[in-house]
mmCIF file of C-alpha atoms in Angstrom:
data_model
loop_
_atom_site.group_PDB
_atom_site.id
_atom_site.type_symbol
_atom_site.label_atom_id
_atom_site.label_comp_id
_atom_site.label_asym_id
_atom_site.label_seq_id
_atom_site.Cartn_x
_atom_site.Cartn_y
_atom_site.Cartn_z
ATOM 1 C CA UNK H 281 0.000 0.000 0.000
ATOM 2 C CA UNK H 282 2.297 2.736 -1.262
ATOM 3 C CA UNK H 283 0.084 5.773 -0.801
ATOM 4 C CA UNK H 284 2.846 8.197 -1.807
ATOM 5 C CA UNK H 285 3.103 6.569 -5.245
ATOM 6 C CA UNK H 286 0.130 6.996 -7.538
ATOM 7 C CA UNK H 287 1.812 7.006 -10.941
ATOM 8 C CA UNK H 288 3.814 3.773 -10.424
ATOM 9 C CA UNK H 289 0.648 2.018 -9.330
ATOM 10 C CA UNK H 290 -1.040 3.045 -12.551
ATOM 11 C CA UNK H 291 1.945 1.986 -14.626
ATOM 12 C CA UNK H 292 2.279 -1.384 -12.894
ATOM 13 C CA UNK H 293 -1.326 -2.406 -12.559
ATOM 14 C CA UNK H 294 -0.409 -6.056 -12.162
ATOM 15 C CA UNK H 295 0.893 -5.276 -8.658
ATOM 16 C CA UNK H 296 -2.601 -5.216 -7.193
ATOM 17 C CA UNK H 297 -1.889 -6.156 -3.564
ATOM 18 C CA UNK H 298 0.936 -3.602 -3.362
ATOM 19 C CA UNK H 299 -0.822 -0.651 -4.954
ATOM 20 C CA UNK H 300 -4.516 -1.066 -5.539
ATOM 21 C CA UNK H 301 -5.563 -1.049 -1.903
ATOM 22 C CA UNK H 302 -5.128 2.713 -1.970
ATOM 23 C CA UNK H 303 -7.485 2.878 -4.939
ATOM 24 C CA UNK H 304 -10.043 0.095 -4.584
ATOM 25 C CA UNK H 305 -10.074 -0.114 -0.779
ATOM 26 C CA UNK H 306 -12.345 -2.531 1.026
ATOM 27 C CA UNK H 307 -14.711 -3.072 -1.891
ATOM 28 C CA UNK H 308 -11.882 -4.376 -4.038
ATOM 29 C CA UNK H 309 -10.777 -6.718 -1.297
ATOM 30 C CA UNK H 310 -14.270 -8.177 -1.100
ATOM 31 C CA UNK H 311 -14.425 -8.624 -4.858
ATOM 32 C CA UNK H 312 -11.363 -10.869 -4.831
ATOM 33 C CA UNK H 313 -12.695 -13.303 -2.236
ATOM 34 C CA UNK H 314 -14.485 -15.399 -4.836
ATOM 35 C CA UNK H 315 -11.121 -16.654 -6.076
ATOM 36 C CA UNK H 316 -8.885 -16.185 -3.038
ATOM 37 C CA UNK H 317 -8.304 -18.722 -0.284
ATOM 38 C CA UNK H 318 -9.262 -16.102 2.300
ATOM 39 C CA UNK H 319 -12.902 -15.548 3.233
ATOM 40 C CA UNK H 320 -14.871 -12.335 2.751
ATOM 41 C CA UNK H 321 -14.609 -11.630 6.472
ATOM 42 C CA UNK H 322 -10.835 -12.087 6.426
ATOM 43 C CA UNK H 323 -10.496 -9.799 3.403
ATOM 44 C CA UNK H 324 -12.612 -7.112 5.080
ATOM 45 C CA UNK H 325 -10.611 -7.327 8.292
ATOM 46 C CA UNK H 326 -7.304 -7.093 6.430
ATOM 47 C CA UNK H 327 -8.380 -4.105 4.318
ATOM 48 C CA UNK H 328 -9.823 -2.315 7.341
ATOM 49 C CA UNK H 329 -6.714 -2.923 9.461
ATOM 50 C CA UNK H 330 -4.389 -1.768 6.685
ATOM 51 C CA UNK H 331 -6.318 1.453 6.083
ATOM 52 C CA UNK H 332 -6.632 2.091 9.819
ATOM 53 C CA UNK H 333 -2.915 1.660 10.553
ATOM 54 C CA UNK H 334 -1.756 3.721 7.576
ATOM 55 C CA UNK H 335 -4.187 6.513 8.435
ATOM 56 C CA UNK H 336 -2.952 6.612 12.043
ATOM 57 C CA UNK H 337 0.658 6.843 10.897
ATOM 58 C CA UNK H 338 -0.050 9.657 8.436
ATOM 59 C CA UNK H 339 -2.194 11.510 10.974
ATOM 60 C CA UNK H 340 0.675 11.315 13.449
ATOM 61 C CA UNK H 341 3.163 12.734 10.938
ATOM 62 C CA UNK H 342 3.041 12.575 7.171
ATOM 63 C CA UNK H 343 6.696 13.624 7.011
ATOM 64 C CA UNK H 344 7.949 10.898 9.359
ATOM 65 C CA UNK H 345 5.850 7.999 8.074
ATOM 66 C CA UNK H 346 5.176 8.796 4.406
ATOM 67 C CA UNK H 347 7.566 6.035 3.291
ATOM 68 C CA UNK H 348 6.257 3.363 5.656
ATOM 69 C CA UNK H 349 4.170 0.782 3.789
ATOM 70 C CA UNK H 350 1.467 -1.288 5.476
ATOM 71 C CA UNK H 351 0.368 -4.669 4.155
ATOM 72 C CA UNK H 352 -2.024 -6.942 6.072
ATOM 73 C CA UNK H 353 -2.764 -10.603 5.371
ATOM 74 C CA UNK H 354 -4.874 -12.678 7.758
ATOM 75 C CA UNK H 355 -4.095 -10.411 10.680
ATOM 76 C CA UNK H 356 -0.344 -10.368 10.054
ATOM 77 C CA UNK H 357 0.766 -6.752 9.589
ATOM 78 C CA UNK H 358 3.886 -6.228 7.483
ATOM 79 C CA UNK H 359 5.585 -2.876 7.937
ATOM 80 C CA UNK H 360 8.215 -2.057 5.334
ATOM 81 C CA UNK H 361 9.893 1.065 3.988
ATOM 82 C CA UNK H 362 12.057 3.577 5.795
ATOM 83 C CA UNK H 363 12.126 6.107 8.622
ATOM 84 C CA UNK H 364 14.811 8.506 9.811
ATOM 85 C CA UNK H 365 14.931 7.624 13.510
ATOM 86 C CA UNK H 366 14.897 4.362 15.540
ATOM 87 C CA UNK H 367 12.064 5.690 17.712
ATOM 88 C CA UNK H 368 9.926 6.170 14.590
ATOM 89 C CA UNK H 369 10.382 2.499 13.730
ATOM 90 C CA UNK H 370 9.290 1.514 17.229
ATOM 91 C CA UNK H 371 6.355 3.930 17.122
ATOM 92 C CA UNK H 372 5.151 2.511 13.794
ATOM 93 C CA UNK H 373 5.114 -0.992 15.282
ATOM 94 C CA UNK H 374 3.125 0.277 18.258
ATOM 95 C CA UNK H 375 0.541 1.761 15.903
ATOM 96 C CA UNK H 376 0.346 -1.565 14.053
ATOM 97 C CA UNK H 377 -0.407 -3.369 17.322
ATOM 98 C CA UNK H 378 -3.069 -0.803 18.220
ATOM 99 C CA UNK H 379 -5.507 -2.253 15.680
ATOM 100 C CA UNK H 380 -7.959 -4.734 17.175
ATOM 101 C CA UNK H 381 -7.600 -6.836 14.005
ATOM 102 C CA UNK H 382 -3.826 -7.281 14.357
ATOM 103 C CA UNK H 383 -2.698 -10.822 15.158
ATOM 104 C CA UNK H 384 1.041 -10.401 14.582
ATOM 105 C CA UNK H 385 3.441 -7.734 13.313
ATOM 106 C CA UNK H 386 6.499 -8.165 11.096
ATOM 107 C CA UNK H 387 8.517 -4.955 11.354
ATOM 108 C CA UNK H 388 10.808 -4.741 8.309
ATOM 109 C CA UNK H 389 11.129 -0.937 8.424
ATOM 110 C CA UNK H 390 14.683 0.297 7.888
ATOM 111 C CA UNK H 391 16.303 3.338 9.448
ATOM 112 C CA UNK H 392 17.732 5.337 6.566
ATOM 113 C CA UNK H 393 17.259 8.611 4.641
ATOM 114 C CA UNK H 394 14.382 8.960 2.149
ATOM 115 C CA UNK H 395 14.952 6.895 -0.965
ATOM 116 C CA UNK H 396 13.452 9.276 -3.477
ATOM 117 C CA UNK H 397 10.992 8.817 -6.299
ATOM 118 C CA UNK H 398 13.146 6.651 -8.594
ATOM 119 C CA UNK H 399 13.975 4.183 -5.823
ATOM 120 C CA UNK H 400 10.263 3.682 -5.156
ATOM 121 C CA UNK H 401 9.521 3.330 -8.870
ATOM 122 C CA UNK H 402 12.140 0.583 -9.154
ATOM 123 C CA UNK H 403 10.496 -1.354 -6.327
ATOM 124 C CA UNK H 404 7.066 -0.992 -7.914
ATOM 125 C CA UNK H 405 8.407 -2.315 -11.214
ATOM 126 C CA UNK H 406 9.856 -5.351 -9.437
ATOM 127 C CA UNK H 407 6.500 -5.937 -7.711
ATOM 128 C CA UNK H 408 4.762 -5.853 -11.098
ATOM 129 C CA UNK H 409 7.223 -8.332 -12.586
ATOM 130 C CA UNK H 410 6.860 -10.720 -9.658
ATOM 131 C CA UNK H 411 3.061 -10.494 -9.948
ATOM 132 C CA UNK H 412 3.301 -11.257 -13.676
ATOM 133 C CA UNK H 413 5.389 -14.371 -13.004
ATOM 134 C CA UNK H 414 2.915 -15.612 -10.395
ATOM 135 C CA UNK H 415 0.027 -15.051 -12.808
ATOM 136 C CA UNK H 416 1.878 -17.003 -15.484
ATOM 137 C CA UNK H 417 2.767 -19.920 -13.218
ATOM 138 C CA UNK H 418 0.664 -23.080 -13.459
ATOM 139 C CA UNK H 419 1.665 -23.999 -9.894
ATOM 140 C CA UNK H 420 0.552 -20.775 -8.228
ATOM 141 C CA UNK H 421 -2.872 -19.246 -7.617
ATOM 142 C CA UNK H 422 -1.599 -15.690 -7.861
ATOM 143 C CA UNK H 423 -4.489 -13.957 -6.082
ATOM 144 C CA UNK H 424 -3.538 -15.824 -2.897
ATOM 145 C CA UNK H 425 -0.375 -13.743 -2.583
ATOM 146 C CA UNK H 426 0.291 -10.172 -1.505
ATOM 147 C CA UNK H 427 3.564 -8.720 -2.778
ATOM 148 C CA UNK H 428 5.525 -5.853 -1.262
ATOM 149 C CA UNK H 429 8.985 -4.770 -2.446
ATOM 150 C CA UNK H 430 11.445 -2.515 -0.690
ATOM 151 C CA UNK H 431 15.046 -1.954 -1.725
ATOM 152 C CA UNK H 432 14.940 -4.994 -4.002
ATOM 153 C CA UNK H 433 13.715 -7.266 -1.198
ATOM 154 C CA UNK H 434 10.418 -8.947 -2.099
ATOM 155 C CA UNK H 435 8.029 -9.805 0.740
ATOM 156 C CA UNK H 436 5.367 -12.436 0.050
ATOM 157 C CA UNK H 437 2.243 -12.670 2.205
ATOM 158 C CA UNK H 438 -1.092 -14.453 1.987
ATOM 159 C CA UNK H 439 -2.398 -18.017 2.202
ATOM 160 C CA UNK H 440 -1.001 -20.866 0.120
ATOM 161 C CA UNK H 441 -2.981 -24.023 -0.595
ATOM 162 C CA UNK H 442 0.003 -26.205 0.301
ATOM 163 C CA UNK H 443 3.771 -26.166 0.808
ATOM 164 C CA UNK H 444 4.451 -26.762 -2.871
ATOM 165 C CA UNK H 445 2.525 -23.645 -3.879
ATOM 166 C CA UNK H 446 4.396 -21.616 -1.277
ATOM 167 C CA UNK H 447 7.751 -22.843 -2.571
ATOM 168 C CA UNK H 448 6.765 -22.321 -6.206
ATOM 169 C CA UNK H 449 5.788 -18.709 -5.508
ATOM 170 C CA UNK H 450 9.099 -18.040 -3.768
ATOM 171 C CA UNK H 451 11.001 -19.608 -6.654
ATOM 172 C CA UNK H 452 9.150 -17.534 -9.251
ATOM 173 C CA UNK H 453 9.899 -14.338 -7.316
ATOM 174 C CA UNK H 454 13.558 -15.234 -6.834
ATOM 175 C CA UNK H 455 14.380 -15.263 -10.569
ATOM 176 C CA UNK H 456 12.954 -11.809 -11.357
ATOM 177 C CA UNK H 457 15.598 -9.288 -12.383
ATOM 178 C CA UNK H 458 16.448 -6.784 -9.667
ATOM 179 C CA UNK H 459 15.339 -9.011 -6.784
ATOM 180 C CA UNK H 460 17.993 -9.111 -4.056
ATOM 181 C CA UNK H 461 16.095 -11.398 -1.676
ATOM 182 C CA UNK H 462 12.691 -13.009 -1.171
ATOM 183 C CA UNK H 463 11.196 -13.121 2.332
ATOM 184 C CA UNK H 464 8.071 -15.226 2.794
ATOM 185 C CA UNK H 465 5.444 -14.621 5.464
ATOM 186 C CA UNK H 466 2.958 -16.857 3.638
ATOM 187 C CA UNK H 467 0.728 -19.136 5.701
ATOM 188 C CA UNK H 468 -0.665 -22.481 4.595
ATOM 189 C CA UNK H 469 -4.395 -23.126 4.954
ATOM 190 C CA UNK H 470 -5.060 -26.236 7.018
ATOM 191 C CA UNK H 471 -7.575 -28.994 6.334
ATOM 192 C CA UNK H 472 -10.276 -27.252 8.363
ATOM 193 C CA UNK H 473 -10.207 -24.286 5.977
ATOM 194 C CA UNK H 474 -8.554 -21.933 8.456
ATOM 195 C CA UNK H 475 -5.173 -20.282 7.795
ATOM 196 C CA UNK H 476 -2.601 -22.136 9.846
ATOM 197 C CA UNK H 477 0.042 -20.264 11.773
ATOM 198 C CA UNK H 478 3.389 -19.885 9.996
ATOM 199 C CA UNK H 479 5.745 -22.817 10.421
ATOM 200 C CA UNK H 480 8.082 -21.942 13.289
ATOM 201 C CA UNK H 481 11.688 -22.933 13.809
ATOM 202 C CA UNK H 482 10.524 -25.612 16.265
ATOM 203 C CA UNK H 483 8.340 -27.312 13.668
ATOM 204 C CA UNK H 484 9.631 -30.091 11.389
ATOM 205 C CA UNK H 485 11.246 -28.688 8.245
ATOM 206 C CA UNK H 486 9.184 -28.652 5.040
ATOM 207 C CA UNK H 487 9.682 -31.404 2.456
ATOM 208 C CA UNK H 488 12.806 -31.196 0.340
ATOM 209 C CA UNK H 489 12.526 -30.475 -3.354
ATOM 210 C CA UNK H 490 14.669 -29.962 -6.424
ATOM 211 C CA UNK H 491 15.035 -26.249 -7.274
ATOM 212 C CA UNK H 492 15.056 -24.940 -10.811
ATOM 213 C CA UNK H 493 18.553 -24.832 -12.369
ATOM 214 C CA UNK H 494 18.723 -21.021 -12.286
ATOM 215 C CA UNK H 495 17.140 -20.547 -8.859
ATOM 216 C CA UNK H 496 19.014 -20.664 -5.587
ATOM 217 C CA UNK H 497 17.309 -20.304 -2.232
ATOM 218 C CA UNK H 498 17.427 -21.785 1.218
ATOM 219 C CA UNK H 499 15.152 -24.436 2.697
ATOM 220 C CA UNK H 500 14.922 -22.731 6.104
ATOM 221 C CA UNK H 501 11.517 -23.297 7.757
ATOM 222 C CA UNK H 502 9.239 -20.303 7.991
ATOM 223 C CA UNK H 503 9.627 -18.142 11.085
ATOM 224 C CA UNK H 504 6.829 -16.199 12.724
ATOM 225 C CA UNK H 505 9.162 -13.305 13.375
ATOM 226 C CA UNK H 506 11.622 -13.249 10.518
ATOM 227 C CA UNK H 507 9.988 -14.986 7.553
ATOM 228 C CA UNK H 508 11.656 -17.471 5.232
ATOM 229 C CA UNK H 509 14.466 -16.125 3.082
ATOM 230 C CA UNK H 510 15.136 -17.187 -0.494
ATOM 231 C CA UNK H 511 18.237 -16.213 -2.416
ATOM 232 C CA UNK H 512 17.479 -14.996 -5.951
ATOM 233 C CA UNK H 513 18.579 -16.828 -9.036
ATOM 234 C CA UNK H 514 20.124 -15.162 -12.081
ATOM 235 C CA UNK H 515 18.372 -14.850 -15.381
#
């Protein structure tokens, strides 16, 4: 949800989860539930929480939090972007926890000077390319995944149907040009139809698999706090 970037969102319309929330809002989230793994109620809660948290940050200070992005998937709030001071990073996380719909917070905000327009455009282009690869993949139901990119790091969120879909999505993202790293906060829906909690470091590792020849990434289990990291391939 990059509210400070309108033009890149229009140019990269494939990056719906990263951009369109600022345009289509809650109604758009509801419209996607017919094909997403999440329910209408989950989509409404996520859209409401995202809008609420972003609005609180901008109301507090548009200058301090203009480059903080908020993405919510099944109650997990991902904060990414940049702030100038460590206390601003901590404050942003506190605002994220203030929403009654927040289940967990992943604070990926960096402390660094503003990146400027072109840096943000580059990230939006990467998001669009990753979205295009997910749409074109026969192994991935692309609408299940939210994509956020910051500084070349791609964050994946959402609900996967199974471990193989999760891994396939990470692999597709890892081979996109300009991607420095892929971090997955994707959850897997359990047999009851509810989104299961992310696999923690105490859980058994996921099944092994054979990666594509040009993709290189780790097989670390998902972590509730730090996500699963995938090293990009070269193409």
